[in-house]
Short mmCIF file of C-alpha atoms and ligand atoms in Angstrom, two decimals:
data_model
loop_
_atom_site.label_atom_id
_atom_site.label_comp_id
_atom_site.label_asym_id
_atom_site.label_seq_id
_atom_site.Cartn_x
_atom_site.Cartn_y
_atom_site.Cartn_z
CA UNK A 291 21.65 16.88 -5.28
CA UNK A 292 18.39 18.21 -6.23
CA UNK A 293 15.63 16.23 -8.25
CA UNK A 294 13.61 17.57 -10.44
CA UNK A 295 12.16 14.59 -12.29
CA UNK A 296 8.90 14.75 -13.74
CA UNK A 297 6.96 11.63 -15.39
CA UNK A 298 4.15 11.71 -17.52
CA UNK A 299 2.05 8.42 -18.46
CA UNK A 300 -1.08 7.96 -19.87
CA UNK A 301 -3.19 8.69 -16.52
CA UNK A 302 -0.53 10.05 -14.23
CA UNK A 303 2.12 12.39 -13.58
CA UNK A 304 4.95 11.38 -11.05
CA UNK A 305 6.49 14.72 -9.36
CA UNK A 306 8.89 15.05 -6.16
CA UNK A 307 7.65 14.33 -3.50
CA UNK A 308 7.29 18.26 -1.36
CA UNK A 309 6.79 19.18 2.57
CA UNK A 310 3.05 20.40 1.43
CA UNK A 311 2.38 16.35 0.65
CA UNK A 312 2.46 15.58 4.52
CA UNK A 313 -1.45 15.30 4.72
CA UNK A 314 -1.76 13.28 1.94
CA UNK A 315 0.86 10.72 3.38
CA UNK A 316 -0.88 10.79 6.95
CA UNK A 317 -4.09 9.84 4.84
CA UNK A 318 -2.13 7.19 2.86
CA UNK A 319 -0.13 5.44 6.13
CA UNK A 320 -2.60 5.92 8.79
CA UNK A 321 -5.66 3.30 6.99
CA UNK A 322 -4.19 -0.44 8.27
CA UNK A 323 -5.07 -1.67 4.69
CA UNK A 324 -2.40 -0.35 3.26
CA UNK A 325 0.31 -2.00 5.87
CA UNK A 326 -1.26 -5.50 5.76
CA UNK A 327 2.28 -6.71 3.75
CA UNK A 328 4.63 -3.91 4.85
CA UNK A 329 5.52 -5.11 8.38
CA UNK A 330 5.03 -2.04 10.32
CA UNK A 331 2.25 -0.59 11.14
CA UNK A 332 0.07 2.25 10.12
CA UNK A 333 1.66 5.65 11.70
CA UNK A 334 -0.61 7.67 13.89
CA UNK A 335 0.70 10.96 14.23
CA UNK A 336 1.38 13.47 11.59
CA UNK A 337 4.76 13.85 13.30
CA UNK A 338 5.77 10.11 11.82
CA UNK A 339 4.45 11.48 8.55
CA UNK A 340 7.10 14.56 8.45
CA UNK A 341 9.88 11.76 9.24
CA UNK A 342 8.42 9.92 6.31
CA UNK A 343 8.56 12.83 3.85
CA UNK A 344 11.23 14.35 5.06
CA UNK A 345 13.19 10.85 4.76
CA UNK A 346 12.39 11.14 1.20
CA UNK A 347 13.63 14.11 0.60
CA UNK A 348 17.27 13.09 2.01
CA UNK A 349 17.20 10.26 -0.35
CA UNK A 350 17.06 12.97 -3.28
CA UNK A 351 19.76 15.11 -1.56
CA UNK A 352 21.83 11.62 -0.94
CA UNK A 353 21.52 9.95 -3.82
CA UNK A 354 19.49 12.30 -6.46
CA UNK A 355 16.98 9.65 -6.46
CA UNK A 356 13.97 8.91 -4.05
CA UNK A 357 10.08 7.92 -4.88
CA UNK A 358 7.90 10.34 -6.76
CA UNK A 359 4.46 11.85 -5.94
CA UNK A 360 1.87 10.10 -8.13
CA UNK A 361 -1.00 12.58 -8.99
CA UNK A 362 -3.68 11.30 -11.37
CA UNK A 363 -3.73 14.07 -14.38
CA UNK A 364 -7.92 14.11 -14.40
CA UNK A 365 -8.55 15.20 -11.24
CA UNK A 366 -4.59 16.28 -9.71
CA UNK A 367 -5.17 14.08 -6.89
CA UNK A 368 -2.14 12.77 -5.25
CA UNK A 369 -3.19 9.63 -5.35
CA UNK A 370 0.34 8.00 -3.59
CA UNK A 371 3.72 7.34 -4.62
CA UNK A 372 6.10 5.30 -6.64
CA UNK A 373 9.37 5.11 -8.54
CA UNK A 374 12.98 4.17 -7.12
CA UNK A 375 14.77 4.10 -4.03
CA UNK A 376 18.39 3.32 -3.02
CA UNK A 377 17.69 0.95 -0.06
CA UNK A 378 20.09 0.56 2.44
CA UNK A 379 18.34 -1.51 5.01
CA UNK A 380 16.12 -4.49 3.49
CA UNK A 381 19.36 -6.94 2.55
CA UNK A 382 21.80 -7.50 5.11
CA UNK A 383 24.92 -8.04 2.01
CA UNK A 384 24.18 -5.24 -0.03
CA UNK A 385 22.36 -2.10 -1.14
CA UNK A 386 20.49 -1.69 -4.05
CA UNK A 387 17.84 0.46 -6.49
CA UNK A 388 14.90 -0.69 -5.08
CA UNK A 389 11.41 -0.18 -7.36
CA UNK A 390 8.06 0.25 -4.89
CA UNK A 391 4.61 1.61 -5.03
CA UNK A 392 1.79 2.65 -2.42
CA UNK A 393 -1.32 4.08 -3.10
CA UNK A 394 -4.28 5.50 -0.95
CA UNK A 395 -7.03 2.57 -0.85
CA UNK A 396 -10.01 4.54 -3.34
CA UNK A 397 -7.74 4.32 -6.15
CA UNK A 398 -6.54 0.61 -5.85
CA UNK A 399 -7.79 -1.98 -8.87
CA UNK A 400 -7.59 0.61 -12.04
CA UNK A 401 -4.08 -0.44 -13.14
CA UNK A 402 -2.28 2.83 -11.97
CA UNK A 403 0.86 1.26 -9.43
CA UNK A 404 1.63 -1.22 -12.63
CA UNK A 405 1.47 2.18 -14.82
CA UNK A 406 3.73 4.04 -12.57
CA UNK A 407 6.34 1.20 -11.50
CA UNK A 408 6.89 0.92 -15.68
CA UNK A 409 7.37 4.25 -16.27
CA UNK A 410 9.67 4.16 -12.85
CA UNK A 411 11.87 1.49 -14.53
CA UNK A 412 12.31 2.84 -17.80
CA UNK A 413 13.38 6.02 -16.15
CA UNK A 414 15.93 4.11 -13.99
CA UNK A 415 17.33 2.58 -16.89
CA UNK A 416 16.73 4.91 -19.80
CA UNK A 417 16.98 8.72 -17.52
CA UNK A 418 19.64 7.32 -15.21
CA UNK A 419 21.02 4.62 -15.63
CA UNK A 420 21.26 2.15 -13.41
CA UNK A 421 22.81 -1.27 -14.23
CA UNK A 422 19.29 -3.51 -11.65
CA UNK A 423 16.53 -2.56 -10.46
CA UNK A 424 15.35 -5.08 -7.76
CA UNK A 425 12.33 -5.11 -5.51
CA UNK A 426 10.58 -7.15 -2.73
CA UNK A 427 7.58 -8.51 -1.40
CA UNK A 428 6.00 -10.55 0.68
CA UNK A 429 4.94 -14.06 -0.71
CA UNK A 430 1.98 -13.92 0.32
CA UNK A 431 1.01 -10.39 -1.11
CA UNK A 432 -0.86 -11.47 -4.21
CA UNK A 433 -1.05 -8.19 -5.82
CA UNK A 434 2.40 -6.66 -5.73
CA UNK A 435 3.44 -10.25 -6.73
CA UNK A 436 1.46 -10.15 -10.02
CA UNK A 437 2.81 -6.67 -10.37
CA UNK A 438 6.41 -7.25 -10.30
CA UNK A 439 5.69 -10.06 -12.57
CA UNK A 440 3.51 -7.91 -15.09
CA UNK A 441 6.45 -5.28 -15.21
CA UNK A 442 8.76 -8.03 -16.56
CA UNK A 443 10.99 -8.80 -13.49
CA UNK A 444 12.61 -12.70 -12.44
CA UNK A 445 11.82 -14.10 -8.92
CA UNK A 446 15.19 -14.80 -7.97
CA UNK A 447 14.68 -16.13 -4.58
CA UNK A 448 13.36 -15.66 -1.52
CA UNK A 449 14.60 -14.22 1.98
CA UNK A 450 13.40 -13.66 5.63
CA UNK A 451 13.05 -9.98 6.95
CA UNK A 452 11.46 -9.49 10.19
CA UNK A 453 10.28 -13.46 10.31
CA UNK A 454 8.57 -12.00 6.99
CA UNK A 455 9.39 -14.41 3.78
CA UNK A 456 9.79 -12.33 1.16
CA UNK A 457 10.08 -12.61 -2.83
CA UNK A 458 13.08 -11.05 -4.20
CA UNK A 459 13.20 -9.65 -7.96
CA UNK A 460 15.13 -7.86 -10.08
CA UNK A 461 15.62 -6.62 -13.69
CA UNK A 462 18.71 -6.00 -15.63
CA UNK A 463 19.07 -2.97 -17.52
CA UNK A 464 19.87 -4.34 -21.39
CA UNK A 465 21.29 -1.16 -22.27
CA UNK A 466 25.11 -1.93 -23.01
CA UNK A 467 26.53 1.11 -21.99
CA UNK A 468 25.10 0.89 -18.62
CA UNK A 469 27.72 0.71 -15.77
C1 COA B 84 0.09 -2.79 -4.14
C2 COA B 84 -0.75 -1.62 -4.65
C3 COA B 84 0.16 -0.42 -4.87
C4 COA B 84 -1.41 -2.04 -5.97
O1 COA B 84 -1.97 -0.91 -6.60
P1 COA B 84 -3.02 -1.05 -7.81
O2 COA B 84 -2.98 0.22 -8.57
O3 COA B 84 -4.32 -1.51 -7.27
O4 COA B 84 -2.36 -2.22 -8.68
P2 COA B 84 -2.67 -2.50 -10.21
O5 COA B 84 -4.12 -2.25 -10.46
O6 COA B 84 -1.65 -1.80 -11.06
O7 COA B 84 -2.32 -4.05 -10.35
C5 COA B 84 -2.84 -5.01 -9.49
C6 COA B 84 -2.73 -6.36 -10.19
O8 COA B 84 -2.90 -7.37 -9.22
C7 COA B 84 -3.89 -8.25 -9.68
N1 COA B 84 -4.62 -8.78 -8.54
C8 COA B 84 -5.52 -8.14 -7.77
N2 COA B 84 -5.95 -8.98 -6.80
C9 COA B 84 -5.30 -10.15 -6.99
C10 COA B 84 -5.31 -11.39 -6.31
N3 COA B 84 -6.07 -11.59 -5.24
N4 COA B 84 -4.50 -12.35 -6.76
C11 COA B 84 -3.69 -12.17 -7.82
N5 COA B 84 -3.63 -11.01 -8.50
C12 COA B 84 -4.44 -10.02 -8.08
C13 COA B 84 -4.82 -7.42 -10.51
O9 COA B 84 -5.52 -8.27 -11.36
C14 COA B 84 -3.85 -6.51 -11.22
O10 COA B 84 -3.32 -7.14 -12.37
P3 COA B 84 -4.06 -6.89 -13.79
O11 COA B 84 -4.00 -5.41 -14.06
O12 COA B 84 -3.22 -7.68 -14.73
O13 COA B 84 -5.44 -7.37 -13.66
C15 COA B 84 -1.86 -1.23 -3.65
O14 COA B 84 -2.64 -2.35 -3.39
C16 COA B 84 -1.28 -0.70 -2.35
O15 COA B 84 -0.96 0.48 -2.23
N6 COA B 84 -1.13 -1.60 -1.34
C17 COA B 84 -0.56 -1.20 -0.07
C18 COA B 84 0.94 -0.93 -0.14
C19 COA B 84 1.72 -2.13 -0.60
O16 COA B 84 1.43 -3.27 -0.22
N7 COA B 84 2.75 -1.91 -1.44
C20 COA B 84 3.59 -2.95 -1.98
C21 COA B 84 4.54 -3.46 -0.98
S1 COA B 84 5.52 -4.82 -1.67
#
């Protein structure tokens, strides 16, 4: 399956993600700001970079769905990603359509992963139709927290990944027809 799915917000467009991306994801997962709550760490070749990308792009041939390129309209800087992901590792019981966001560290603070992660949703549930989106983080990762709160999901409970206690949400698409 291909995807083609292009976004438009206020500020940003969200694009699939492409192989010419891979320097902008070295930039985004090489600073060890950006992986103080993701419990890796920071890659440091450009090698784990093509794995990353090119792991997104089998999601899209896989599933037709994977996270999007966010590039801020202004400028056309690809300023990180968002939008859905079937995830297949995180819970031990089940897979799910997991919503995320990542951004390079100058363009943190100005609103834009709450932007992106609503327009990501609607798209799930409006574009495609899925029945929950769900999501995780960290408890003590402050700002994702008040994200997924912002964009309307329920704290269900909470669960341990990696000795990591996490926050698990989701949101129910109110659509009747959904499956
Ligand atoms: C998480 C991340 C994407 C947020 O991006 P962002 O564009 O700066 O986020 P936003 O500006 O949309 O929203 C941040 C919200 O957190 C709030 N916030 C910021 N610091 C906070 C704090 N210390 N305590 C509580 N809330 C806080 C902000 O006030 C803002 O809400 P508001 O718009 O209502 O004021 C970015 O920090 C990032 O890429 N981090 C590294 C990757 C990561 O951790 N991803 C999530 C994994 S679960």
């Amino acid at each position: 399956m291909e995807v083609n799915t292009i976004i438009e917000t206020e500020r940003l467009i969200l694009r699939p993600v492409k192989e010419t991306d891979i320097d902008d994801f070295f930039e985004l997962d090489s600073n060890p700001n950006v992986y103080v709550y993701l419990g890796r760490k920071p890659v440091t070749t450009i090698k784990q970079s093509e794995e990353m990308v090119a792991g997104i792009l089998q999601q899209y041939k896989e599933f037709g769905i994977g996270r999007l390129a966010i590039v801020k309209k202004d400028t056309n800087d690809f300023i990180g990603w968002s939008g859905l992901k079937y995830e297949q590792n995180l819970r031990a019981d089940f897979n799910y359509y997991d919503i995320g966001y990542r951004l390079k560290e100058q363009f943190w603070g100005n609103g834009y992963a709450t932007e992106a992660a609503l327009a990501s949703i609607d798209y799930g549930f409006n574009g495609l139709d899925l029945k929950e989106i769900c999501a995780a983080a960290e408890i003590e990762h402050k700002v994702s927290n008040a994200i997924l709160n912002k964009i309307g999901m329920q704290k269900t409970e909470t669960f341990i990944y990696n000795n990591k206690l996490l926050n698990w949400y989701t949101i129910r698409n109110l659509n009747e027809t959904s499956l």
